PDB file of C-alpha atoms in Angstrom:
ATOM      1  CA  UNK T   1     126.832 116.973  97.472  1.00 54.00           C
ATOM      2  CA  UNK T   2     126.517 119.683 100.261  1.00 57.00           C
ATOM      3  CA  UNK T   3     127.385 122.095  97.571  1.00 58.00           C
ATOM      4  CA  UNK T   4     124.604 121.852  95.395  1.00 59.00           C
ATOM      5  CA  UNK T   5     122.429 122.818  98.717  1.00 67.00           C
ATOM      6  CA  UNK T   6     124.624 126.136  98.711  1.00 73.00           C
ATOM      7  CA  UNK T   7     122.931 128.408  96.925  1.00 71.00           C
ATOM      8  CA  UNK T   8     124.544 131.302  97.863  1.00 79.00           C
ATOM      9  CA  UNK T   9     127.879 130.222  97.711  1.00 83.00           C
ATOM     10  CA  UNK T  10     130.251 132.658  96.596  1.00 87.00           C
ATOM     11  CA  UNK T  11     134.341 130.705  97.093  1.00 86.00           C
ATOM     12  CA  UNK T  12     134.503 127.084  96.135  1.00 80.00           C
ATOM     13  CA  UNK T  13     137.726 125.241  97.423  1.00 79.00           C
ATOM     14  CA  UNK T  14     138.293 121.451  96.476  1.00 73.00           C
ATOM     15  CA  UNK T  15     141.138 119.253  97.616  1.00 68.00           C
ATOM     16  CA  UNK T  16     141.519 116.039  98.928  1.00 59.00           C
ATOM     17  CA  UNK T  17     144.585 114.369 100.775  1.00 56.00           C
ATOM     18  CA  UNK T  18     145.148 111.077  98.468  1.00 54.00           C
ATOM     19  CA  UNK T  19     147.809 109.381  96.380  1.00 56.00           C
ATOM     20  CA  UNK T  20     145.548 109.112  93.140  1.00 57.00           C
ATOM     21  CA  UNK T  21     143.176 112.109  91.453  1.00 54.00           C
ATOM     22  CA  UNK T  22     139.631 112.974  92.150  1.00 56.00           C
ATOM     23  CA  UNK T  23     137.474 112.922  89.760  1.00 59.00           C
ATOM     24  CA  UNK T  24     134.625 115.465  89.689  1.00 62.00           C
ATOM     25  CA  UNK T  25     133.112 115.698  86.376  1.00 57.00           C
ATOM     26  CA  UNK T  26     129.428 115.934  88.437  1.00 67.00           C
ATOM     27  CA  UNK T  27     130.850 118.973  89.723  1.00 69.00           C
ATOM     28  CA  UNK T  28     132.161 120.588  87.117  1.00 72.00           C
ATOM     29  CA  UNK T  29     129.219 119.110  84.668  1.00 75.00           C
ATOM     30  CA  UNK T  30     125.727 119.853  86.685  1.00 75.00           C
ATOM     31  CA  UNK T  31     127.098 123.070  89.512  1.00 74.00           C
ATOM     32  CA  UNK T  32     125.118 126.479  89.024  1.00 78.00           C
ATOM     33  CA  UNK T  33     125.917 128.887  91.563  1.00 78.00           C
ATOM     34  CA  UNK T  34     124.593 132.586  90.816  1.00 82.00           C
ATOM     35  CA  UNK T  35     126.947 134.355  93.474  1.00 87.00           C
ATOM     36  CA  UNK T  36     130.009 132.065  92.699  1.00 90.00           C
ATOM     37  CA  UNK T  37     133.229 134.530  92.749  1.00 94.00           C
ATOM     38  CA  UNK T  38     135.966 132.163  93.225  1.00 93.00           C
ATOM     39  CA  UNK T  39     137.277 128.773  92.314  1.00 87.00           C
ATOM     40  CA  UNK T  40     140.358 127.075  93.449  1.00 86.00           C
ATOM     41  CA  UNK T  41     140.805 123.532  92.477  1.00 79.00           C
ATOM     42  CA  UNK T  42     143.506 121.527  94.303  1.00 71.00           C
ATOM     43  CA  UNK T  43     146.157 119.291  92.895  1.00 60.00           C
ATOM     44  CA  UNK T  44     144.440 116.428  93.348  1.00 57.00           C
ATOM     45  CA  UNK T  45     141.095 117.696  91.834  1.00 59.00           C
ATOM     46  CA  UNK T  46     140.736 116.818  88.139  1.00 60.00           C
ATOM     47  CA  UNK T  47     138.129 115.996  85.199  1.00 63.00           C
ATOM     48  CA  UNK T  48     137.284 112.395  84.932  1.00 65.00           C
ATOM     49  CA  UNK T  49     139.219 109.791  83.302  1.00 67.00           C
ATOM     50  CA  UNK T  50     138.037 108.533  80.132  1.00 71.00           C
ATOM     51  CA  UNK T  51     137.951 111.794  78.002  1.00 73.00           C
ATOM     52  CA  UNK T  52     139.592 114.026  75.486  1.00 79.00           C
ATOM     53  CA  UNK T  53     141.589 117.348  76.058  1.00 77.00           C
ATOM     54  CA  UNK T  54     138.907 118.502  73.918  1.00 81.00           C
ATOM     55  CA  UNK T  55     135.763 117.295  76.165  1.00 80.00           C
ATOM     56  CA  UNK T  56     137.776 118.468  78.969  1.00 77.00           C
ATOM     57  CA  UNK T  57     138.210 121.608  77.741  1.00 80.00           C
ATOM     58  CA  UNK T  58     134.662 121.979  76.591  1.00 83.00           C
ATOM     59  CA  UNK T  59     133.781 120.753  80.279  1.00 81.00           C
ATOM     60  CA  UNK T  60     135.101 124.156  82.086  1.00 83.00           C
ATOM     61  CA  UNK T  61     134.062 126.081  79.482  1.00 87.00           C
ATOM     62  CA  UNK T  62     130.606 124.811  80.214  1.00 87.00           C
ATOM     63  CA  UNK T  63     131.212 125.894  84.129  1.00 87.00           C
ATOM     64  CA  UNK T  64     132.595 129.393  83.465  1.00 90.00           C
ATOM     65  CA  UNK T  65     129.943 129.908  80.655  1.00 90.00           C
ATOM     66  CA  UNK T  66     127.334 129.160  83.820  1.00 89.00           C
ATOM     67  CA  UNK T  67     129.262 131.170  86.326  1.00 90.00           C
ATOM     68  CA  UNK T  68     129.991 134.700  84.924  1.00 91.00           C
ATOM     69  CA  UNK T  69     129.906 136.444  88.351  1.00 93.00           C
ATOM     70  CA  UNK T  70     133.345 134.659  88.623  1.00 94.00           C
ATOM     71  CA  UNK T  71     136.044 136.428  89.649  1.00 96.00           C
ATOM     72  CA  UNK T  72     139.371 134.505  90.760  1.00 96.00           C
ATOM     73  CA  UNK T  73     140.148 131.321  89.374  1.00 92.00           C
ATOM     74  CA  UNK T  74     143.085 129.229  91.114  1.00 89.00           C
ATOM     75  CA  UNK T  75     144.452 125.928  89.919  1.00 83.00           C
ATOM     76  CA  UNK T  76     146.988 123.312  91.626  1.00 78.00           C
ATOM     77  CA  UNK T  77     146.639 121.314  88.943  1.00 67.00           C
ATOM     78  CA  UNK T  78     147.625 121.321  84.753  1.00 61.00           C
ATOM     79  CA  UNK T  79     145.331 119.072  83.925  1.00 64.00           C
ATOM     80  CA  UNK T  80     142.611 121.506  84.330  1.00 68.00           C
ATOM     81  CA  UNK T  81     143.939 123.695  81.844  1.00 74.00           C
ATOM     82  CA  UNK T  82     142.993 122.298  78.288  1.00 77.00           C
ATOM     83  CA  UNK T  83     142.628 124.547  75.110  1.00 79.00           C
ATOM     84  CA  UNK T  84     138.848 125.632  74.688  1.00 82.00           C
ATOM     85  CA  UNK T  85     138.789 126.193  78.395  1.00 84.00           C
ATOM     86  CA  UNK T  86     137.495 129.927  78.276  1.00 87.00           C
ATOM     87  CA  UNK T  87     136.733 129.503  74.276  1.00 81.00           C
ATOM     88  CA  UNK T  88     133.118 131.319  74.546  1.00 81.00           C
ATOM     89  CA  UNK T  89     132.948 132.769  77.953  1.00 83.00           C
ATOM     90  CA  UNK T  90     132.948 136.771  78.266  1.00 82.00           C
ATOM     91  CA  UNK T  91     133.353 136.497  82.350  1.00 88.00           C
ATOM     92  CA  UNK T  92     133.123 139.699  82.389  1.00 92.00           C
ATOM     93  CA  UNK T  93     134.264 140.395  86.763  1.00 94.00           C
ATOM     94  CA  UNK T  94     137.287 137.853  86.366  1.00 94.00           C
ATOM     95  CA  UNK T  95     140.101 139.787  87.359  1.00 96.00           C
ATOM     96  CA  UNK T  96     142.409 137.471  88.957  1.00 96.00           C
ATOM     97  CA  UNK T  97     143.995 134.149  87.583  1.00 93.00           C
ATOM     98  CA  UNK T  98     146.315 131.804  89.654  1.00 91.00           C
ATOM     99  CA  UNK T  99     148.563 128.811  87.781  1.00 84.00           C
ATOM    100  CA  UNK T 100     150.957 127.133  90.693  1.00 75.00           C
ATOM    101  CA  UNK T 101     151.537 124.399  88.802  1.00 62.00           C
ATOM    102  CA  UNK T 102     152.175 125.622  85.077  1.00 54.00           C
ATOM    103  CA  UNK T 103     153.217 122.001  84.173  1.00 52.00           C
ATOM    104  CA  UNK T 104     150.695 122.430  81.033  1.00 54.00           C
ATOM    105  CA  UNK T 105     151.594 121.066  77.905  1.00 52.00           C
ATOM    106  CA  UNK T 106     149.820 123.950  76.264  1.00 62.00           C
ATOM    107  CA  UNK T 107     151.216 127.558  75.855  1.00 70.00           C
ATOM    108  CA  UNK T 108     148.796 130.318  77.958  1.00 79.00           C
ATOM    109  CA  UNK T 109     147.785 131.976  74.810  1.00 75.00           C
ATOM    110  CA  UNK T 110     146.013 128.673  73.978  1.00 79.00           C
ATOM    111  CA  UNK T 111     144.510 128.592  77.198  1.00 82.00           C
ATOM    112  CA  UNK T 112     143.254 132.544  77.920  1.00 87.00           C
ATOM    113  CA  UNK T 113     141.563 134.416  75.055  1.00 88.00           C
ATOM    114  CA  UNK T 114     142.495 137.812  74.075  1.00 89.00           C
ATOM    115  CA  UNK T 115     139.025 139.376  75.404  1.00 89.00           C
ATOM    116  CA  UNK T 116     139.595 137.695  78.841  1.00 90.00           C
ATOM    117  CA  UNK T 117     143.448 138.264  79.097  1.00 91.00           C
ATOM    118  CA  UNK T 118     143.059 142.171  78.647  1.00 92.00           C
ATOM    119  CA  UNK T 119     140.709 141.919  81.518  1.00 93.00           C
ATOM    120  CA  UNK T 120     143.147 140.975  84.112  1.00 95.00           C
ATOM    121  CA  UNK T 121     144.820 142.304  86.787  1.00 96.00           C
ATOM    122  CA  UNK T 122     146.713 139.902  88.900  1.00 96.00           C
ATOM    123  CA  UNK T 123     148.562 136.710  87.148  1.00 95.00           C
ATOM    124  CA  UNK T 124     150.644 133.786  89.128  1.00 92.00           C
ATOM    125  CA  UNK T 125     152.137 131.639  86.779  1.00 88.00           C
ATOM    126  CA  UNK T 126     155.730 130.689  85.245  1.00 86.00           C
ATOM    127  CA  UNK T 127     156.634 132.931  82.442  1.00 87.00           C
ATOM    128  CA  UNK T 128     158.418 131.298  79.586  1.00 85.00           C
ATOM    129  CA  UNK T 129     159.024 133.165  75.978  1.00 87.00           C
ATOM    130  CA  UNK T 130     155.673 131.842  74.279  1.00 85.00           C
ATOM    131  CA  UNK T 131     153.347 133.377  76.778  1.00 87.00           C
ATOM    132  CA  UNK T 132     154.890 136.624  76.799  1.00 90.00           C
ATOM    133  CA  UNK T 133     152.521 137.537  73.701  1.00 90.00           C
ATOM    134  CA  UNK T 134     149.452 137.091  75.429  1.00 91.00           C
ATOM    135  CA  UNK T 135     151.122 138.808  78.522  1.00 92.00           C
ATOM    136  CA  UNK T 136     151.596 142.059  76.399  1.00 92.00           C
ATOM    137  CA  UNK T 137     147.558 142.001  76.039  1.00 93.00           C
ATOM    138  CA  UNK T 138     147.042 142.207  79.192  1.00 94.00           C
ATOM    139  CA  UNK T 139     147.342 145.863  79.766  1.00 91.00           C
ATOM    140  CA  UNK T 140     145.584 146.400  82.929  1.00 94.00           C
ATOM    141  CA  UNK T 141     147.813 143.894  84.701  1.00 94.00           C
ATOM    142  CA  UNK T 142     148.428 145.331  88.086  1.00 93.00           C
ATOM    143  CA  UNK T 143     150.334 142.655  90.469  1.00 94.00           C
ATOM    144  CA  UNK T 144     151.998 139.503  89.270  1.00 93.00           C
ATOM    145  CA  UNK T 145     154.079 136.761  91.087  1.00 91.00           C
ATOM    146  CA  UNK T 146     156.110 133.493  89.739  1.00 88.00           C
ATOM    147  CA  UNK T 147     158.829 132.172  88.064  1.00 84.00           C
ATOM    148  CA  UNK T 148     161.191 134.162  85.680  1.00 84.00           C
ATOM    149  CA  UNK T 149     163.839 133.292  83.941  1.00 81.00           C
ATOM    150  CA  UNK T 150     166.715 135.782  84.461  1.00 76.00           C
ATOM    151  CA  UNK T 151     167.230 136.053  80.777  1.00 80.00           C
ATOM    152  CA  UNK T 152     163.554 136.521  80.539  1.00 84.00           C
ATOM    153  CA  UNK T 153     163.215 139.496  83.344  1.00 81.00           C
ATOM    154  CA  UNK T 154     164.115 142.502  80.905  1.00 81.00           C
ATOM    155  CA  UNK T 155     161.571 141.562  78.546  1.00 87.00           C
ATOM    156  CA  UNK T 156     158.956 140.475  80.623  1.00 88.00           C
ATOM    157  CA  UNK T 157     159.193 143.997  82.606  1.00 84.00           C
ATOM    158  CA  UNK T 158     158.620 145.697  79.176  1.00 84.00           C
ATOM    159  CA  UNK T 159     155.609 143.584  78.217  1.00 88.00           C
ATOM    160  CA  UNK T 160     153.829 144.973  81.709  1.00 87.00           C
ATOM    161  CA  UNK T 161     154.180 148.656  81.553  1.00 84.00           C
ATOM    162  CA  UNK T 162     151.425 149.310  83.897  1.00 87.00           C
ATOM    163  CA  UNK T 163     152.755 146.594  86.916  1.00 88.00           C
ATOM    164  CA  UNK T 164     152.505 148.044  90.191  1.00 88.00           C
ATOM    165  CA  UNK T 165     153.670 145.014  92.582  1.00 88.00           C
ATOM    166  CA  UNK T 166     156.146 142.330  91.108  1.00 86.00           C
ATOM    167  CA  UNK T 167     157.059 139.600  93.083  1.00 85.00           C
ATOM    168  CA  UNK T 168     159.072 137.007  90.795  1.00 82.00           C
ATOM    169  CA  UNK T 169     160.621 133.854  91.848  1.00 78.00           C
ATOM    170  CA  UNK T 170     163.706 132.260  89.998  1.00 66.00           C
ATOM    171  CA  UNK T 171     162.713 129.525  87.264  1.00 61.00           C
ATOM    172  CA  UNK T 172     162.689 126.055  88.973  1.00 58.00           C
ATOM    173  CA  UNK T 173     163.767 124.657  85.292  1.00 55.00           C
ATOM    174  CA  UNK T 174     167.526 126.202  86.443  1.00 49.00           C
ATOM    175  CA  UNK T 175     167.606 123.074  89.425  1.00 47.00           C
ATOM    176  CA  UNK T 176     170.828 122.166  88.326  1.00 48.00           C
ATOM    177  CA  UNK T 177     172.670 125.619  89.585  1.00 49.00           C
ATOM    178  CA  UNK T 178     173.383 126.249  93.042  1.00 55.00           C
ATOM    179  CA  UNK T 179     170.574 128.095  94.759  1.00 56.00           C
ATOM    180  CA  UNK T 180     173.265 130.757  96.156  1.00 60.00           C
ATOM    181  CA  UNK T 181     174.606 130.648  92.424  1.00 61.00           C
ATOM    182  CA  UNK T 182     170.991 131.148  90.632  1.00 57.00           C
ATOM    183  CA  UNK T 183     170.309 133.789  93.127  1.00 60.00           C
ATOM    184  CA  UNK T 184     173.660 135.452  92.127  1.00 63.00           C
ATOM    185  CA  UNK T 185     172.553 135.396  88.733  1.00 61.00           C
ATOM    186  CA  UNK T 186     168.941 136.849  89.221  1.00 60.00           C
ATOM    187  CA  UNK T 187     169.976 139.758  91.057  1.00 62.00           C
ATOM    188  CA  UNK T 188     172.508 140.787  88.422  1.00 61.00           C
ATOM    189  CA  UNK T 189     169.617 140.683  85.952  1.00 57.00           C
ATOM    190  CA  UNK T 190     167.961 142.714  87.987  1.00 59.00           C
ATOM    191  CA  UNK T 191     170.683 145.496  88.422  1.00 56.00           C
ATOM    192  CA  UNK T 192     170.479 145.338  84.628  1.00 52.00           C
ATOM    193  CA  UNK T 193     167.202 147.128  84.736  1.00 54.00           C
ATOM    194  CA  UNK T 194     167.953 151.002  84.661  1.00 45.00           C
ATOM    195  CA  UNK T 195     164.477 151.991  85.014  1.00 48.00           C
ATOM    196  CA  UNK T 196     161.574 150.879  86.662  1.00 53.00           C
ATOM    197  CA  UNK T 197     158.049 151.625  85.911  1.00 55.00           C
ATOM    198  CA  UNK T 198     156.621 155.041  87.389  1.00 54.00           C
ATOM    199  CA  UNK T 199     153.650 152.681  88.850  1.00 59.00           C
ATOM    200  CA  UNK T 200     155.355 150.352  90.873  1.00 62.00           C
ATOM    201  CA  UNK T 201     154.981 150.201  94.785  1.00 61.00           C
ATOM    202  CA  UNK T 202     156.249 146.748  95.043  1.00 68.00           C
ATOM    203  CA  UNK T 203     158.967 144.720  94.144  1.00 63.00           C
ATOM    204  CA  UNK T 204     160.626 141.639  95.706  1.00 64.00           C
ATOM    205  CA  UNK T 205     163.531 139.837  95.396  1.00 58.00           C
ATOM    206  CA  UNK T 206     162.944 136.049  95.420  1.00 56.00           C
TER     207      UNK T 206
END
């Protein structure tokens, strides 16, 4: 692969136009890049077939544990995300972590340890009540954007005292409502919140 003649190579984006997955466990199983700061894997772009969540989890451990400059990891794709994907990596510059399709079977306190989590600063991903734990460690969260549930917004603002630019979305899970309707809804919840955070220089309406 032209990759492994990169040895500088500091961004990484796979993703292929097709109707069935990729497969890329060479990738994921032999790459060494010194400089590598970020990863985005497409929807498209998984681990190879015949395996276990737990061998696919050990196999992006194994990447991370040989990439520690990285920085920003981005994935199109749940399947990427297994428990015992960051189990004994310290990454210590990974800042940034981007979910845009959080169809994971597994909570995100399964999939982020503690140590890594309190490290972040800017999170895309849907928020549902079981992360919001793991959330709460994350205290030098700066910028997030995604889904939240109206009923959710309240609490979720509470678990990120130190946010400075919000940008949720409304919860795709509500499909059902009217889009003028769910909108209605979200920017009540919104009004409900009498005080915003002292940090924040951005905040969006979806």
């Amino acid at each position: 692969m032209l990759m492994f003649r990169c040895p500088s190579l500091q961004k990484l984006f796979l993703e292929w136009t097709a109707e069935e997955d990729i497969w890329i466990p060479q990738l994921l199983l032999q790459a060494q890049r010194s400089e590598l700061r970020n990863l985005s894997l497409g929807g498209h772009v998984t681990l190879y077939k015949n395996s276990t969540y737990e061998e696919r989890g050990a196999i992006m451990n194994s990447f991370l544990s040989r990439h520690p400059t990285v920085e920003h990891l981005e994935f199109n794709n749940a399947r990427m995300l297994y428990p015992g994907c960051m189990a004994t990596v310290s990454l210590p510059y990974f800042r940034s972590l981007s979910l845009h399709n959080p169809g994971s079977r597994y909570d995100l306190v399964d999939l982020i340890p503690i140590k890594v989590a309190q490290r972040l600063e800017c999170l895309q991903t849907l928020v549902y009540q079981e992360c919001l734990p793991i959330i709460q460690e994350m205290s030098t969260l700066r910028s997030f954007s995604g889904a939240i549930p109206e009923d959710l917004l309240e609490e979720f603002i509470d678990s990120i005292p130190n946010i400075e630019k919000l940008y949720p979305s409304m919860d795709s899970s509500y499909g059902h409502i009217d889009k003028t309707d769910r909108l209605m809804r979200f920017s009540k919840a919104v009004k409900t919140l009498t005080l915003f955070g002292p940090s924040w220089a951005c905040f969006s309406l979806p």
